Amino acid sequence: MRAFNCAFALACLISAPPARAEAPFDYKGLGDTAWQAKEWNGAAPAPLLVPEIAFAPPNRFTAAAGCNRFMGVYTVSGDRIAFAPQGSTKMACHGERGTTDARLVADLKRIAQLTLSGDGTLTAHAADGAAILRLRCTKNC
């Protein structure tokens, strides 16, 4: 009987779906929050070039990564989100700072979904599921 119980328990564990580490994000909770990247496309951001995203009602955002600040709106449809940068400051950013700005705008346009992990990490995913940004909350967490 003991062998049967062990075999049954093992079979249940093997057939159970894997635990999901990240859950879909409740976009209504973005409100007045701010987030700072701890990972950008799989690597730690360079010091002084760390992407930050702040959200404000109704459906507005600002983003920066060391030089210019970008502003725009985001739209939510089901579990999807889309960012539409609409303007920016106009500082002349040369070298790595300018490249970082261009990467940030391109990546904002690629973001299709947000998920929140148990440790409070907000992950911005591309449409194919790839992680673009992993962020930590810095305001109204």
PDB file of C-alpha atoms in Angstrom:
ATOM      1  CA  MET A   1       0.000   0.000   0.000  1.00  0.00           C
ATOM      2  CA  ARG A   2       2.843   2.357   0.861  1.00  0.00           C
ATOM      3  CA  ALA A   3       4.433   1.768  -2.566  1.00  0.00           C
ATOM      4  CA  PHE A   4       1.089   2.510  -4.231  1.00  0.00           C
ATOM      5  CA  ASN A   5       0.729   5.807  -2.298  1.00  0.00           C
ATOM      6  CA  CYS A   6       4.253   6.885  -3.280  1.00  0.00           C
ATOM      7  CA  ALA A   7       3.670   5.945  -6.915  1.00  0.00           C
ATOM      8  CA  PHE A   8       0.328   7.775  -6.954  1.00  0.00           C
ATOM      9  CA  ALA A   9       1.850  10.908  -5.388  1.00  0.00           C
ATOM     10  CA  LEU A  10       4.723  10.855  -7.889  1.00  0.00           C
ATOM     11  CA  ALA A  11       2.295  10.455 -10.804  1.00  0.00           C
ATOM     12  CA  CYS A  12       0.280  13.443  -9.562  1.00  0.00           C
ATOM     13  CA  LEU A  13       3.396  15.595  -9.313  1.00  0.00           C
ATOM     14  CA  ILE A  14       4.594  14.636 -12.778  1.00  0.00           C
ATOM     15  CA  SER A  15       1.207  15.287 -14.400  1.00  0.00           C
ATOM     16  CA  ALA A  16       0.565  18.595 -12.608  1.00  0.00           C
ATOM     17  CA  PRO A  17       1.102  21.716 -14.712  1.00  0.00           C
ATOM     18  CA  PRO A  18       4.239  23.679 -13.836  1.00  0.00           C
ATOM     19  CA  ALA A  19       3.798  26.559 -11.412  1.00  0.00           C
ATOM     20  CA  ARG A  20       3.716  29.902 -13.179  1.00  0.00           C
ATOM     21  CA  ALA A  21       6.401  32.213 -11.864  1.00  0.00           C
ATOM     22  CA  GLU A  22       4.764  35.313 -13.311  1.00  0.00           C
ATOM     23  CA  ALA A  23       1.131  36.335 -13.338  1.00  0.00           C
ATOM     24  CA  PRO A  24      -0.647  38.648 -15.781  1.00  0.00           C
ATOM     25  CA  PHE A  25      -0.501  42.211 -14.579  1.00  0.00           C
ATOM     26  CA  ASP A  26      -3.587  44.147 -13.454  1.00  0.00           C
ATOM     27  CA  TYR A  27      -3.123  47.233 -15.621  1.00  0.00           C
ATOM     28  CA  LYS A  28      -5.575  49.185 -13.459  1.00  0.00           C
ATOM     29  CA  GLY A  29      -2.849  49.109 -10.802  1.00  0.00           C
ATOM     30  CA  LEU A  30      -0.361  51.132 -12.860  1.00  0.00           C
ATOM     31  CA  GLY A  31      -1.942  54.402 -11.701  1.00  0.00           C
ATOM     32  CA  ASP A  32       0.706  56.635 -10.171  1.00  0.00           C
ATOM     33  CA  THR A  33       3.650  54.211 -10.070  1.00  0.00           C
ATOM     34  CA  ALA A  34       7.296  54.394 -11.144  1.00  0.00           C
ATOM     35  CA  TRP A  35       9.655  51.576 -12.114  1.00  0.00           C
ATOM     36  CA  GLN A  36      13.408  51.247 -12.692  1.00  0.00           C
ATOM     37  CA  ALA A  37      15.024  48.571 -14.863  1.00  0.00           C
ATOM     38  CA  LYS A  38      17.227  45.991 -13.231  1.00  0.00           C
ATOM     39  CA  GLU A  39      17.615  44.088 -16.504  1.00  0.00           C
ATOM     40  CA  TRP A  40      17.340  45.238 -20.115  1.00  0.00           C
ATOM     41  CA  ASN A  41      17.260  42.641 -22.898  1.00  0.00           C
ATOM     42  CA  GLY A  42      18.964  40.091 -20.675  1.00  0.00           C
ATOM     43  CA  ALA A  43      21.728  42.288 -19.238  1.00  0.00           C
ATOM     44  CA  ALA A  44      22.133  44.754 -16.402  1.00  0.00           C
ATOM     45  CA  PRO A  45      21.781  48.338 -17.694  1.00  0.00           C
ATOM     46  CA  ALA A  46      24.914  50.474 -17.766  1.00  0.00           C
ATOM     47  CA  PRO A  47      25.287  52.809 -14.769  1.00  0.00           C
ATOM     48  CA  LEU A  48      23.686  56.219 -15.442  1.00  0.00           C
ATOM     49  CA  LEU A  49      21.808  54.696 -18.418  1.00  0.00           C
ATOM     50  CA  VAL A  50      19.136  52.829 -16.467  1.00  0.00           C
ATOM     51  CA  PRO A  51      15.670  52.895 -18.044  1.00  0.00           C
ATOM     52  CA  GLU A  52      12.889  54.284 -15.864  1.00  0.00           C
ATOM     53  CA  ILE A  53       9.178  54.295 -16.619  1.00  0.00           C
ATOM     54  CA  ALA A  54       6.554  56.263 -14.689  1.00  0.00           C
ATOM     55  CA  PHE A  55       2.805  55.919 -15.126  1.00  0.00           C
ATOM     56  CA  ALA A  56       0.120  58.518 -14.440  1.00  0.00           C
ATOM     57  CA  PRO A  57      -3.632  58.500 -14.936  1.00  0.00           C
ATOM     58  CA  PRO A  58      -5.259  58.490 -17.364  1.00  0.00           C
ATOM     59  CA  ASN A  59      -3.040  56.108 -19.365  1.00  0.00           C
ATOM     60  CA  ARG A  60      -0.001  58.400 -19.578  1.00  0.00           C
ATOM     61  CA  PHE A  61       3.647  57.484 -19.189  1.00  0.00           C
ATOM     62  CA  THR A  62       7.107  59.020 -19.151  1.00  0.00           C
ATOM     63  CA  ALA A  63      10.326  57.104 -19.768  1.00  0.00           C
ATOM     64  CA  ALA A  64      14.018  57.952 -19.657  1.00  0.00           C
ATOM     65  CA  ALA A  65      17.357  56.170 -19.835  1.00  0.00           C
ATOM     66  CA  GLY A  66      20.026  58.744 -19.114  1.00  0.00           C
ATOM     67  CA  CYS A  67      19.437  61.616 -21.531  1.00  0.00           C
ATOM     68  CA  ASN A  68      16.030  62.621 -22.911  1.00  0.00           C
ATOM     69  CA  ARG A  69      12.647  62.029 -21.302  1.00  0.00           C
ATOM     70  CA  PHE A  70       9.919  60.556 -23.491  1.00  0.00           C
ATOM     71  CA  MET A  71       6.209  61.086 -22.906  1.00  0.00           C
ATOM     72  CA  GLY A  72       3.182  59.416 -24.360  1.00  0.00           C
ATOM     73  CA  VAL A  73       0.139  57.283 -23.817  1.00  0.00           C
ATOM     74  CA  TYR A  74      -0.420  53.585 -23.378  1.00  0.00           C
ATOM     75  CA  THR A  75      -3.458  51.557 -24.333  1.00  0.00           C
ATOM     76  CA  VAL A  76      -4.651  48.316 -22.790  1.00  0.00           C
ATOM     77  CA  SER A  77      -6.673  45.636 -24.559  1.00  0.00           C
ATOM     78  CA  GLY A  78      -7.274  42.485 -22.534  1.00  0.00           C
ATOM     79  CA  ASP A  79      -3.880  41.321 -21.282  1.00  0.00           C
ATOM     80  CA  ARG A  80      -1.975  43.417 -23.853  1.00  0.00           C
ATOM     81  CA  ILE A  81      -0.444  46.870 -23.558  1.00  0.00           C
ATOM     82  CA  ALA A  82       0.906  49.206 -26.238  1.00  0.00           C
ATOM     83  CA  PHE A  83       3.059  52.287 -25.715  1.00  0.00           C
ATOM     84  CA  ALA A  84       2.841  55.274 -28.065  1.00  0.00           C
ATOM     85  CA  PRO A  85       5.630  57.806 -27.449  1.00  0.00           C
ATOM     86  CA  GLN A  86       4.321  61.241 -28.445  1.00  0.00           C
ATOM     87  CA  GLY A  87       7.092  63.653 -27.528  1.00  0.00           C
ATOM     88  CA  SER A  88      10.402  64.117 -25.789  1.00  0.00           C
ATOM     89  CA  THR A  89      12.852  66.607 -24.441  1.00  0.00           C
ATOM     90  CA  LYS A  90      15.372  67.632 -27.102  1.00  0.00           C
ATOM     91  CA  MET A  91      18.808  67.399 -25.499  1.00  0.00           C
ATOM     92  CA  ALA A  92      21.697  66.541 -27.833  1.00  0.00           C
ATOM     93  CA  CYS A  93      22.744  63.099 -26.639  1.00  0.00           C
ATOM     94  CA  HIS A  94      25.966  61.814 -28.151  1.00  0.00           C
ATOM     95  CA  GLY A  95      27.597  58.413 -28.088  1.00  0.00           C
ATOM     96  CA  GLU A  96      26.196  55.778 -25.767  1.00  0.00           C
ATOM     97  CA  ARG A  97      23.595  58.161 -24.316  1.00  0.00           C
ATOM     98  CA  GLY A  98      22.087  58.801 -27.756  1.00  0.00           C
ATOM     99  CA  THR A  99      22.157  55.121 -28.652  1.00  0.00           C
ATOM    100  CA  THR A 100      20.491  54.260 -25.347  1.00  0.00           C
ATOM    101  CA  ASP A 101      17.683  56.744 -26.030  1.00  0.00           C
ATOM    102  CA  ALA A 102      17.055  55.216 -29.461  1.00  0.00           C
ATOM    103  CA  ARG A 103      17.016  51.693 -27.977  1.00  0.00           C
ATOM    104  CA  LEU A 104      14.550  52.752 -25.286  1.00  0.00           C
ATOM    105  CA  VAL A 105      12.066  54.215 -27.778  1.00  0.00           C
ATOM    106  CA  ALA A 106      12.344  51.136 -30.017  1.00  0.00           C
ATOM    107  CA  ASP A 107      11.836  48.804 -27.056  1.00  0.00           C
ATOM    108  CA  LEU A 108       8.844  50.771 -25.727  1.00  0.00           C
ATOM    109  CA  LYS A 109       7.171  50.187 -29.084  1.00  0.00           C
ATOM    110  CA  ARG A 110       7.933  46.428 -28.846  1.00  0.00           C
ATOM    111  CA  ILE A 111       6.345  45.928 -25.411  1.00  0.00           C
ATOM    112  CA  ALA A 112       3.126  43.914 -25.696  1.00  0.00           C
ATOM    113  CA  GLN A 113       2.464  42.558 -22.197  1.00  0.00           C
ATOM    114  CA  LEU A 114       3.402  43.073 -18.555  1.00  0.00           C
ATOM    115  CA  THR A 115       3.635  40.354 -15.918  1.00  0.00           C
ATOM    116  CA  LEU A 116       4.322  40.590 -12.202  1.00  0.00           C
ATOM    117  CA  SER A 117       6.366  37.962 -10.362  1.00  0.00           C
ATOM    118  CA  GLY A 118       6.043  36.975  -6.731  1.00  0.00           C
ATOM    119  CA  ASP A 119       9.056  39.081  -5.755  1.00  0.00           C
ATOM    120  CA  GLY A 120       7.441  42.224  -7.217  1.00  0.00           C
ATOM    121  CA  THR A 121       9.447  42.288 -10.458  1.00  0.00           C
ATOM    122  CA  LEU A 122       7.457  43.774 -13.337  1.00  0.00           C
ATOM    123  CA  THR A 123       8.514  42.209 -16.640  1.00  0.00           C
ATOM    124  CA  ALA A 124       7.786  43.874 -19.968  1.00  0.00           C
ATOM    125  CA  HIS A 125       7.458  41.267 -22.729  1.00  0.00           C
ATOM    126  CA  ALA A 126       7.554  41.489 -26.518  1.00  0.00           C
ATOM    127  CA  ALA A 127       4.715  39.915 -28.507  1.00  0.00           C
ATOM    128  CA  ASP A 128       6.752  36.692 -28.813  1.00  0.00           C
ATOM    129  CA  GLY A 129       7.090  36.506 -25.008  1.00  0.00           C
ATOM    130  CA  ALA A 130      10.738  37.593 -24.836  1.00  0.00           C
ATOM    131  CA  ALA A 131      11.584  39.693 -21.776  1.00  0.00           C
ATOM    132  CA  ILE A 132      12.555  43.236 -22.760  1.00  0.00           C
ATOM    133  CA  LEU A 133      12.726  44.885 -19.332  1.00  0.00           C
ATOM    134  CA  ARG A 134      12.659  43.585 -15.784  1.00  0.00           C
ATOM    135  CA  LEU A 135      11.744  46.443 -13.464  1.00  0.00           C
ATOM    136  CA  ARG A 136      11.530  47.124  -9.750  1.00  0.00           C
ATOM    137  CA  CYS A 137       8.987  49.506  -8.284  1.00  0.00           C
ATOM    138  CA  THR A 138      10.329  52.825  -6.979  1.00  0.00           C
ATOM    139  CA  LYS A 139       7.074  54.724  -6.280  1.00  0.00           C
ATOM    140  CA  ASN A 140       3.701  53.639  -4.832  1.00  0.00           C
ATOM    141  CA  CYS A 141       4.672  49.987  -4.783  1.00  0.00           C
TER     142      CYS A 141
END
